[in-house]
Each structure stands twice: as C-alpha cells, then as structure tokens.
Short mmCIF file of C-alpha atoms in Angstrom, two decimals:
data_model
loop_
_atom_site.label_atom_id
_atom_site.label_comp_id
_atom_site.label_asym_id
_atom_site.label_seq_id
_atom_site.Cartn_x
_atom_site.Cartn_y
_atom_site.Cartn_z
CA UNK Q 178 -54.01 -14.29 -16.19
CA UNK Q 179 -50.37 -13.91 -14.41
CA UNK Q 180 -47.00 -14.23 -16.53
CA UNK Q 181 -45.60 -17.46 -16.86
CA UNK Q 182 -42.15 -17.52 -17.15
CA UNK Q 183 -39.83 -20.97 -16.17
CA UNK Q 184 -36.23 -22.44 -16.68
CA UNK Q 185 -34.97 -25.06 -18.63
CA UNK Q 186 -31.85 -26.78 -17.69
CA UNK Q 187 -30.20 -29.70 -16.25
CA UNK Q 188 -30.00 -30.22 -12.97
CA UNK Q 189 -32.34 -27.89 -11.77
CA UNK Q 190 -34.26 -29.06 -8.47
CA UNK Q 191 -31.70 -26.59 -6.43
CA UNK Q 192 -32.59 -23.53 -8.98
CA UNK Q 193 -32.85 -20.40 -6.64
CA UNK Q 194 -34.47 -19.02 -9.84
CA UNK Q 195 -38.66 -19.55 -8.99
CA UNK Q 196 -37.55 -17.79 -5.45
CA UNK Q 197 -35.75 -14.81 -7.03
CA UNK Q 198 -38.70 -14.17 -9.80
CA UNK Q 199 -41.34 -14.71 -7.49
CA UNK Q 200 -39.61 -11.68 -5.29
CA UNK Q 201 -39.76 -9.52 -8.41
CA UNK Q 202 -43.50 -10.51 -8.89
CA UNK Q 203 -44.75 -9.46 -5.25
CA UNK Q 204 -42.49 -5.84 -5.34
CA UNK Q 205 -43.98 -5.06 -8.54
CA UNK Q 206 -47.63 -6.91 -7.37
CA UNK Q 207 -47.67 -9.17 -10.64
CA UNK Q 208 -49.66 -12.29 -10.41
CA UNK Q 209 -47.37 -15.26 -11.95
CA UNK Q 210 -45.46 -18.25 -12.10
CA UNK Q 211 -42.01 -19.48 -12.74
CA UNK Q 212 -41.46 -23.28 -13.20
CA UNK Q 213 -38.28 -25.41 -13.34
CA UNK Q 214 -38.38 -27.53 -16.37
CA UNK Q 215 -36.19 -30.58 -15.68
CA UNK Q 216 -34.57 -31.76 -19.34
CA UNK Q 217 -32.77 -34.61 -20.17
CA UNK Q 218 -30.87 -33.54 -23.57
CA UNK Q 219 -32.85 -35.95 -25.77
CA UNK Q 220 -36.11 -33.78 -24.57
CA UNK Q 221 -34.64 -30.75 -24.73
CA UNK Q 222 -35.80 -29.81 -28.39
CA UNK Q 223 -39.84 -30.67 -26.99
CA UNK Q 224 -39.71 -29.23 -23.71
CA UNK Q 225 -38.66 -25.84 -25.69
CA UNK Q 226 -41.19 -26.36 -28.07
CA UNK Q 227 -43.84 -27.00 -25.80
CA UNK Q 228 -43.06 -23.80 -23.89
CA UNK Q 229 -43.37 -21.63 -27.04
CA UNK Q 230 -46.31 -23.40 -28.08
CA UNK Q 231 -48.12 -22.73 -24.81
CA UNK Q 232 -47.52 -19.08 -25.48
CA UNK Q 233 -45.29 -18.07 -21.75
CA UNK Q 234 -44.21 -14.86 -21.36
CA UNK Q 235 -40.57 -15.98 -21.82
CA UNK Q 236 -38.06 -18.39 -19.83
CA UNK Q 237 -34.28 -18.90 -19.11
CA UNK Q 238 -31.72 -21.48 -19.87
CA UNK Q 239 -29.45 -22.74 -17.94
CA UNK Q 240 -26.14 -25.38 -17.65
CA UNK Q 241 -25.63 -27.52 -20.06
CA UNK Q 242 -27.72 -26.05 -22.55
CA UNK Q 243 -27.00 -22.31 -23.36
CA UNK Q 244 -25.75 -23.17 -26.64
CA UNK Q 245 -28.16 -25.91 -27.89
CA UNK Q 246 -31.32 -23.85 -27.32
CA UNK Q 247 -29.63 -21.50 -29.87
CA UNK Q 248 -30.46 -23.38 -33.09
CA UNK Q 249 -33.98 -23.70 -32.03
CA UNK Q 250 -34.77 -19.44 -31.77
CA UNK Q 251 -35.92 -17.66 -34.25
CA UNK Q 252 -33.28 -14.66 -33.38
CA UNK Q 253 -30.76 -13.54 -31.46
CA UNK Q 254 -29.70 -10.78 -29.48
CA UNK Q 255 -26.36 -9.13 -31.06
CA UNK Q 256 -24.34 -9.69 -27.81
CA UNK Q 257 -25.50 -13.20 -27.62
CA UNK Q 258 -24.59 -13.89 -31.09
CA UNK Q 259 -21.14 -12.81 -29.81
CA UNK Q 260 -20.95 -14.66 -27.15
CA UNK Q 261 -22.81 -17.94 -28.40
CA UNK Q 262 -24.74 -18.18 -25.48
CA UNK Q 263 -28.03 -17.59 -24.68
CA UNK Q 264 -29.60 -17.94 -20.58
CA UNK Q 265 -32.83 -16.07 -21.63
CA UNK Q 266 -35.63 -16.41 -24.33
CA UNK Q 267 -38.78 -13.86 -25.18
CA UNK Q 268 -41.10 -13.65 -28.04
CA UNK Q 269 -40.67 -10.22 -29.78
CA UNK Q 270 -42.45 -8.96 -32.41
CA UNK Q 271 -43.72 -12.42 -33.22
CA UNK Q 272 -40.16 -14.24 -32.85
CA UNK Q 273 -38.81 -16.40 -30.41
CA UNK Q 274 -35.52 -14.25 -29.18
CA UNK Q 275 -32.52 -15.27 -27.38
CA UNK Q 276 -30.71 -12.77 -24.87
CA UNK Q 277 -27.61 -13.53 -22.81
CA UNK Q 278 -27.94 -11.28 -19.53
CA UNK Q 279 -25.26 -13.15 -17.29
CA UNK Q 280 -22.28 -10.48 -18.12
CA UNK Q 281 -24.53 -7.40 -17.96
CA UNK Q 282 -26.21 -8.19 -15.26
CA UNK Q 283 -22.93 -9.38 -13.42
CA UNK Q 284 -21.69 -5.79 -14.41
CA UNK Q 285 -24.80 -4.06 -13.42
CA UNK Q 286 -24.02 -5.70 -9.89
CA UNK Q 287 -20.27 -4.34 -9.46
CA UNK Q 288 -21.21 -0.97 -11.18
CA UNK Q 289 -23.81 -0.54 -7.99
CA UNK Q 290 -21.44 -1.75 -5.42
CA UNK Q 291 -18.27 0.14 -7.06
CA UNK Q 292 -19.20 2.63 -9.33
CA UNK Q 293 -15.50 5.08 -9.27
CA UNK Q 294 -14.24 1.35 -11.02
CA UNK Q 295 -15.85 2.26 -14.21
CA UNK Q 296 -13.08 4.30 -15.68
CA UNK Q 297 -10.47 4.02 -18.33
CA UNK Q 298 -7.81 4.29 -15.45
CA UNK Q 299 -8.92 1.11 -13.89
CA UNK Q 300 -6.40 -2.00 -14.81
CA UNK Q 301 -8.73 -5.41 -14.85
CA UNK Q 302 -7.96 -8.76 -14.74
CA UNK Q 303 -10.23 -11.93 -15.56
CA UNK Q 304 -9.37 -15.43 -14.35
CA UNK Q 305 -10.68 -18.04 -16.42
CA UNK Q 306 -12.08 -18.07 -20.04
CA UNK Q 307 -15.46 -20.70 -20.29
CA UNK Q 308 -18.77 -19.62 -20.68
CA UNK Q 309 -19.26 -16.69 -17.89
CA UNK Q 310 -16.18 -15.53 -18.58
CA UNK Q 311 -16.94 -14.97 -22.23
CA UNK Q 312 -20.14 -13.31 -21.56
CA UNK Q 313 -18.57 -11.40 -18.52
CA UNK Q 314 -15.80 -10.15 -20.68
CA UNK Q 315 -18.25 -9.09 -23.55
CA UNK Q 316 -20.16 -7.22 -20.71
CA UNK Q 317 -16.93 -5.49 -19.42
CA UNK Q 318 -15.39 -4.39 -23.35
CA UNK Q 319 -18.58 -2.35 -23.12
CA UNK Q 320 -17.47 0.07 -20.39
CA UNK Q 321 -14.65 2.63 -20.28
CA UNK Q 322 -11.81 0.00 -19.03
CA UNK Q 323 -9.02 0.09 -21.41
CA UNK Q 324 -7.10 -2.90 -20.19
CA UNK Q 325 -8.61 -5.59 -19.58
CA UNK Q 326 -6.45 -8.96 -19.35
CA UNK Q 327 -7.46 -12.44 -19.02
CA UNK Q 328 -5.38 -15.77 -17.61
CA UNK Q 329 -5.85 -19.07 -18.05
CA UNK Q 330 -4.57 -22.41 -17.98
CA UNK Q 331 -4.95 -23.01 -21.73
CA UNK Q 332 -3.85 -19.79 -23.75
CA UNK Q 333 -5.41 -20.46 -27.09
CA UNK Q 334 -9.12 -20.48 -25.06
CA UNK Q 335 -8.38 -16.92 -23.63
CA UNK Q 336 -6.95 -15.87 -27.25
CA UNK Q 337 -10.61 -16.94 -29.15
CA UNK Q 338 -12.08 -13.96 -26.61
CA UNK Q 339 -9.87 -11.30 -28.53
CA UNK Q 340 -12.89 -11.11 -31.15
CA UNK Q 341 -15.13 -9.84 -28.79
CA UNK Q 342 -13.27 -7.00 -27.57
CA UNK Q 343 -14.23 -3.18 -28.41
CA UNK Q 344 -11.37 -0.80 -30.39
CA UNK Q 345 -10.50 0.94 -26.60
CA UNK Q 346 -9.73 -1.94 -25.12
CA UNK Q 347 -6.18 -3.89 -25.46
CA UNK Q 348 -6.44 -6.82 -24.13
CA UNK Q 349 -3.19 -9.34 -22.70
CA UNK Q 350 -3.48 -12.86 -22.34
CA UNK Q 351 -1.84 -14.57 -19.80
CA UNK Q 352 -1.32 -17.97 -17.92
CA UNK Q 353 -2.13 -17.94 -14.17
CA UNK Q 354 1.51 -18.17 -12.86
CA UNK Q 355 2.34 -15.28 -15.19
CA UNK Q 356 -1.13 -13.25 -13.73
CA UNK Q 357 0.17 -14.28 -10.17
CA UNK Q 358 3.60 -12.06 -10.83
CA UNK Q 359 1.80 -9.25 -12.56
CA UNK Q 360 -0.95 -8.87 -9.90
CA UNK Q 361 -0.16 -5.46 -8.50
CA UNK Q 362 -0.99 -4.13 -11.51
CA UNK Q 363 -5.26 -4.83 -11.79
CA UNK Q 364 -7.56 -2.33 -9.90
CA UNK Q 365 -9.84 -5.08 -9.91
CA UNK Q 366 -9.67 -8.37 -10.67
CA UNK Q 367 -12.95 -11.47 -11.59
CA UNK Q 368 -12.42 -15.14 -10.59
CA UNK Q 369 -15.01 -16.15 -13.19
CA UNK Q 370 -14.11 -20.38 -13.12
CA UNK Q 371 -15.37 -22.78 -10.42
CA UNK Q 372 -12.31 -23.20 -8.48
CA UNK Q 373 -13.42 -22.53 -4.72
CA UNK Q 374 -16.99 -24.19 -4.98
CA UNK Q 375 -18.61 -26.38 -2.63
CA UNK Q 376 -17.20 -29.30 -1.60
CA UNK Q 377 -13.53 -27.64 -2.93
CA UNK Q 378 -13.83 -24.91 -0.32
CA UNK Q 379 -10.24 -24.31 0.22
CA UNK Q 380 -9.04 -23.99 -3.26
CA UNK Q 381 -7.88 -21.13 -5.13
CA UNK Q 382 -7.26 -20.36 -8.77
CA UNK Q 383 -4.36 -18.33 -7.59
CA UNK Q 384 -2.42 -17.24 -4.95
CA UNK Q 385 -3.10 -12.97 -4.47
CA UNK Q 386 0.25 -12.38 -2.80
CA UNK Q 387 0.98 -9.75 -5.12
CA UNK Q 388 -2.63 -7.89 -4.25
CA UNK Q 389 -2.55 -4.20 -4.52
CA UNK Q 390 -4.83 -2.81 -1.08
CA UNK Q 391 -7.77 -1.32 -2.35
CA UNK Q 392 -7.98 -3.55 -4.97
CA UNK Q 393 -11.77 -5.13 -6.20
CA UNK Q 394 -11.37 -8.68 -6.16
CA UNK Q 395 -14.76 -10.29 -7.48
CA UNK Q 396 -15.85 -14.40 -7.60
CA UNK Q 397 -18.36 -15.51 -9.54
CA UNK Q 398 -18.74 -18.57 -7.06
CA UNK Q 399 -21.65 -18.39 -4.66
CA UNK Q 400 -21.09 -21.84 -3.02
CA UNK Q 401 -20.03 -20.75 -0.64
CA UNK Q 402 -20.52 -16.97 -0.23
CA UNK Q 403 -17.36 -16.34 1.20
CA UNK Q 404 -14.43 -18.40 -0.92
CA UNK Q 405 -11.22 -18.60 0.44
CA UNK Q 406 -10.21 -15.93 -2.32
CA UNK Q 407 -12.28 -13.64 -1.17
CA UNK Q 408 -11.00 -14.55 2.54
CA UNK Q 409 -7.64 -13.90 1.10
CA UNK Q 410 -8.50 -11.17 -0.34
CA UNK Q 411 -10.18 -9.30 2.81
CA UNK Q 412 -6.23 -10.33 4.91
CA UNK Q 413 -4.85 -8.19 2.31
CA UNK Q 414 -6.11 -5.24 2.30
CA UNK Q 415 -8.78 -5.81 -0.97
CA UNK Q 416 -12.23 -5.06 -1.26
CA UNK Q 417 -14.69 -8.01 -2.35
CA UNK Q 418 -17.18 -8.29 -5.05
CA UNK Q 419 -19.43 -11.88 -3.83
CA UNK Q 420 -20.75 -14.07 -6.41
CA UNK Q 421 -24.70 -14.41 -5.30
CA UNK Q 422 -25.28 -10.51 -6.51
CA UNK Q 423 -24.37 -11.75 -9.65
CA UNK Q 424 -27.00 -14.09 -9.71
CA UNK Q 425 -29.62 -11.80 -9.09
CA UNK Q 426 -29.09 -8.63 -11.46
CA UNK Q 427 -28.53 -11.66 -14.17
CA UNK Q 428 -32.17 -12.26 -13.25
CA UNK Q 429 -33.11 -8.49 -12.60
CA UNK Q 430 -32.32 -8.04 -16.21
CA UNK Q 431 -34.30 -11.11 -17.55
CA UNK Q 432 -37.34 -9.83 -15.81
CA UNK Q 433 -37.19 -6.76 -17.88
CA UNK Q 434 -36.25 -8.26 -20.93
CA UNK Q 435 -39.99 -10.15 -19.79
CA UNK Q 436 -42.07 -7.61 -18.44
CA UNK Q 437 -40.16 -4.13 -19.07
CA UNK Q 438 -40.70 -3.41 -16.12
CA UNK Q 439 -37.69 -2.96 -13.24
CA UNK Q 440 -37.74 -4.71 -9.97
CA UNK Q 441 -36.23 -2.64 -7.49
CA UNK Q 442 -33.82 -4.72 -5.50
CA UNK Q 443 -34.33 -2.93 -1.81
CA UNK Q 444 -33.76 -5.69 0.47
CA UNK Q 445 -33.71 -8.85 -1.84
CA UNK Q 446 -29.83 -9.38 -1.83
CA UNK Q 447 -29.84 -9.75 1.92
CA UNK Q 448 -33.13 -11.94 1.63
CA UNK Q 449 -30.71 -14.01 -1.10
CA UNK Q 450 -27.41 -14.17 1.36
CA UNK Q 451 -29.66 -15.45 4.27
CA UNK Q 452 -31.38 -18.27 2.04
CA UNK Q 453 -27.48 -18.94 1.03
CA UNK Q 454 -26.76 -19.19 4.25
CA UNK Q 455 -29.64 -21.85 5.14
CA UNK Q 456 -31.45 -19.20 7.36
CA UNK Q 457 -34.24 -19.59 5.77
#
C-alpha cells in the first residue's frame, strides 16, 4: 500500500500540489497518491473528518481555510500556534497534528539560493503583513537577522506581528511610502502580498527607486514568474529571489513532516518554472 496524502482547500482544480508530491514520490521510488479535495466551507468539518478517519498518511490545507482546520486537530505545532495557521496536518503519536511549513520552507528556499544573507549584518525588509507574511516573518525571527522591518498599508496589522519576534531581533514598522524613502537601507527585501499577480501584471507594491545594487529582492507571487518588481529590480542593479521556489520547499518540508524522508530537489525547480511557463 502507497502513502496517501491530499489537499483540502478552496479553489483547488489549478493546485500544482498532486504534480509537485508525485515528483517527490518517483525520486524517492514511493508508491502513492495525492488528491485535491474540493471543499465548500459548510463541508469542510466532514471532508477533514473523513480524511482522518480513512487513516492517510497526512494532507495540506490551503486558502481559505488555514485557520478553520485548526479547531478540528488534536495539536499543534509550536510555530503554528504562533502563527495561527496551519497548511499541513500528520497523525503523530496517535494525534492529528497541525504544522505550518510556508515560512520555513520559503526560508529554506532563499537560504539555498543566498546563503552569505543569513547574518546579523543583513538589514531586511517585509512588504505586507497577512497570512504568508506572518508565517514568513516567524520563519525569518529564527535566523541571525537582527533587523528585520515590515510595511504596510494598515500599521496596527504589522504591529500584532511584534509578538512573534525573537529577543535579537528589533523590529520597525512602517507604511509603504515611509519603506519607499528608507529603501537603501535593507540587504534584502520580501514582497509577501499579492500585488503583481495575474491579471494585475504591471502593479507594484512599491516603487524600488531607492534600491541598494546587490540587494535580494524576493516575491512571493508566482503568477507570473517574473513580476514587474522583480523586472525592476533586475534594471537596478538587485538580485531576485522568484516566488515558485517558495512553493516547492513549502512542500519539500511537508513531505518530510509525512514520510521523514528528504526529496532531493535536483532538477524539479526547473521542471516547476517550465510547467509555469505552460511548456509543459
């Protein structure tokens, strides 16, 4: 018998999810199956149920229900307790488990693609405060940065992430016109909002005038691969961070959480751009 693993969430048909897991399965020759579990909220409580009742190996959660699947686990994972989030759920020790692996696996992906970041010198910046930015920003407390500031549009939703921060960290919240004047500071800097996805293409959260060269500038948006930030960023001397690798260490990290066992990655990132892309 494989492992049967799936996602919950709402809507789903796109999911790149079943593609990404069933890589993992044939590099590490594991028999399985991953199935997209279309839920309307009013079913959401039975479709979970019926999961842990047929005894799967563990699933994720996605949009818009990372925080309702919470009252329906048995535990959770300290981080996602933090965050109030969960994307992934596995039976441990006889308990149904809730893990949120979206901000360590987004920082597992810029730690292999820039690894001299990770340092207390390195100024960062995050743009945004929902969901992935909370988990992203829980994720990045957790490394050496010292500074690590966040703008947004409403203050008081940037302020609520000041809980989450570890004692080496100081953390400045901004608004974006503020984070616009200041932007020579950051050594790196995560677009973590939707701003910049398909059909939007040309918009920007804010403008990078200000860019230091050299400087990491990272968007969690996939849709398209390129955003005009990142164009922007590339005309001024950065270096870019693109959203898609995010979505596959989040999942990297879930299949471990699974199966502890590792996928290694090899070629699967390019495999993911080109199915992006529609070349596949």
């Amino acid at each position: 018998m494989g492992l049967s693993l799936g996602l919950i969430g709402y809507p789903i048909n796109h999911s790149l999810s079943p593609w990404i897991h069933h890589q993992f399965m044939e590099k590490l020759g594991l028999e399985g199956e991953y199935v997209l579990y279309e839920t309307s909220s009013d079913q959401l409580k039975k479709t979970v149920y019926q999961l842990m009742n047929k005894q799967v190996d563990g699933f994720n959660i996605t949009v818009p229900y990372k925080q309702d699947i919470i009252p329906l686990l048995d535990e959770l994972h300290p981080d996602a307790e933090k965050i109030g989030a969960v994307n992934t759920v596995v039976k441990e020790s006889g308990k149904w488990t809730g893990y949120n692996t979206d901000g360590q696996g987004y920082v597992r992906s810029v730690k292999t693609e820039f690894p001299e970041l990770f340092t207390s010198k390195s100024k960062v910046l995050i743009l945004g405060a929902g969901g992935a930015a909370r988990g992203i920003y829980r994720a990045l407390v957790q490394e050496p940065f010292s500074t690590i500031d966040i703008a947004n549009r409403t203050l008081k939703k940037a302020e609520s992430f000041i809980p989450l921060k570890e004692d080496h960290v100081s953390t400045d919240v901004l608004s974006f016109s503020e984070a616009e004047e200041n932007l020579y500071k950051y050594d790196y800097i995560v677009q973590t909002t939707s701003v910049g996805m398909k059909p939007n293409i040309n918009d920007k959260v804010l403008s990078l005038r200000k860019l230091k060269p050299k400087t990491v500038v990272s968007d969690i948006v996939y849709q398209p691969l390129m955003t005009t930030l990142l164009k922007d960023a590339i005309d001024r001397g950065g270096r870019i961070h693109q959203g898609h690798a995010m979505l596959l260490y989040q999942a990297q990290l879930a299949f471990e959480i699974w199966t502890n066992k590792r996928p290694p990655l090899d070629d699967t990132l390019i495999k993911l751009e080109e199915r992006l892309r529609g070349n596949s």
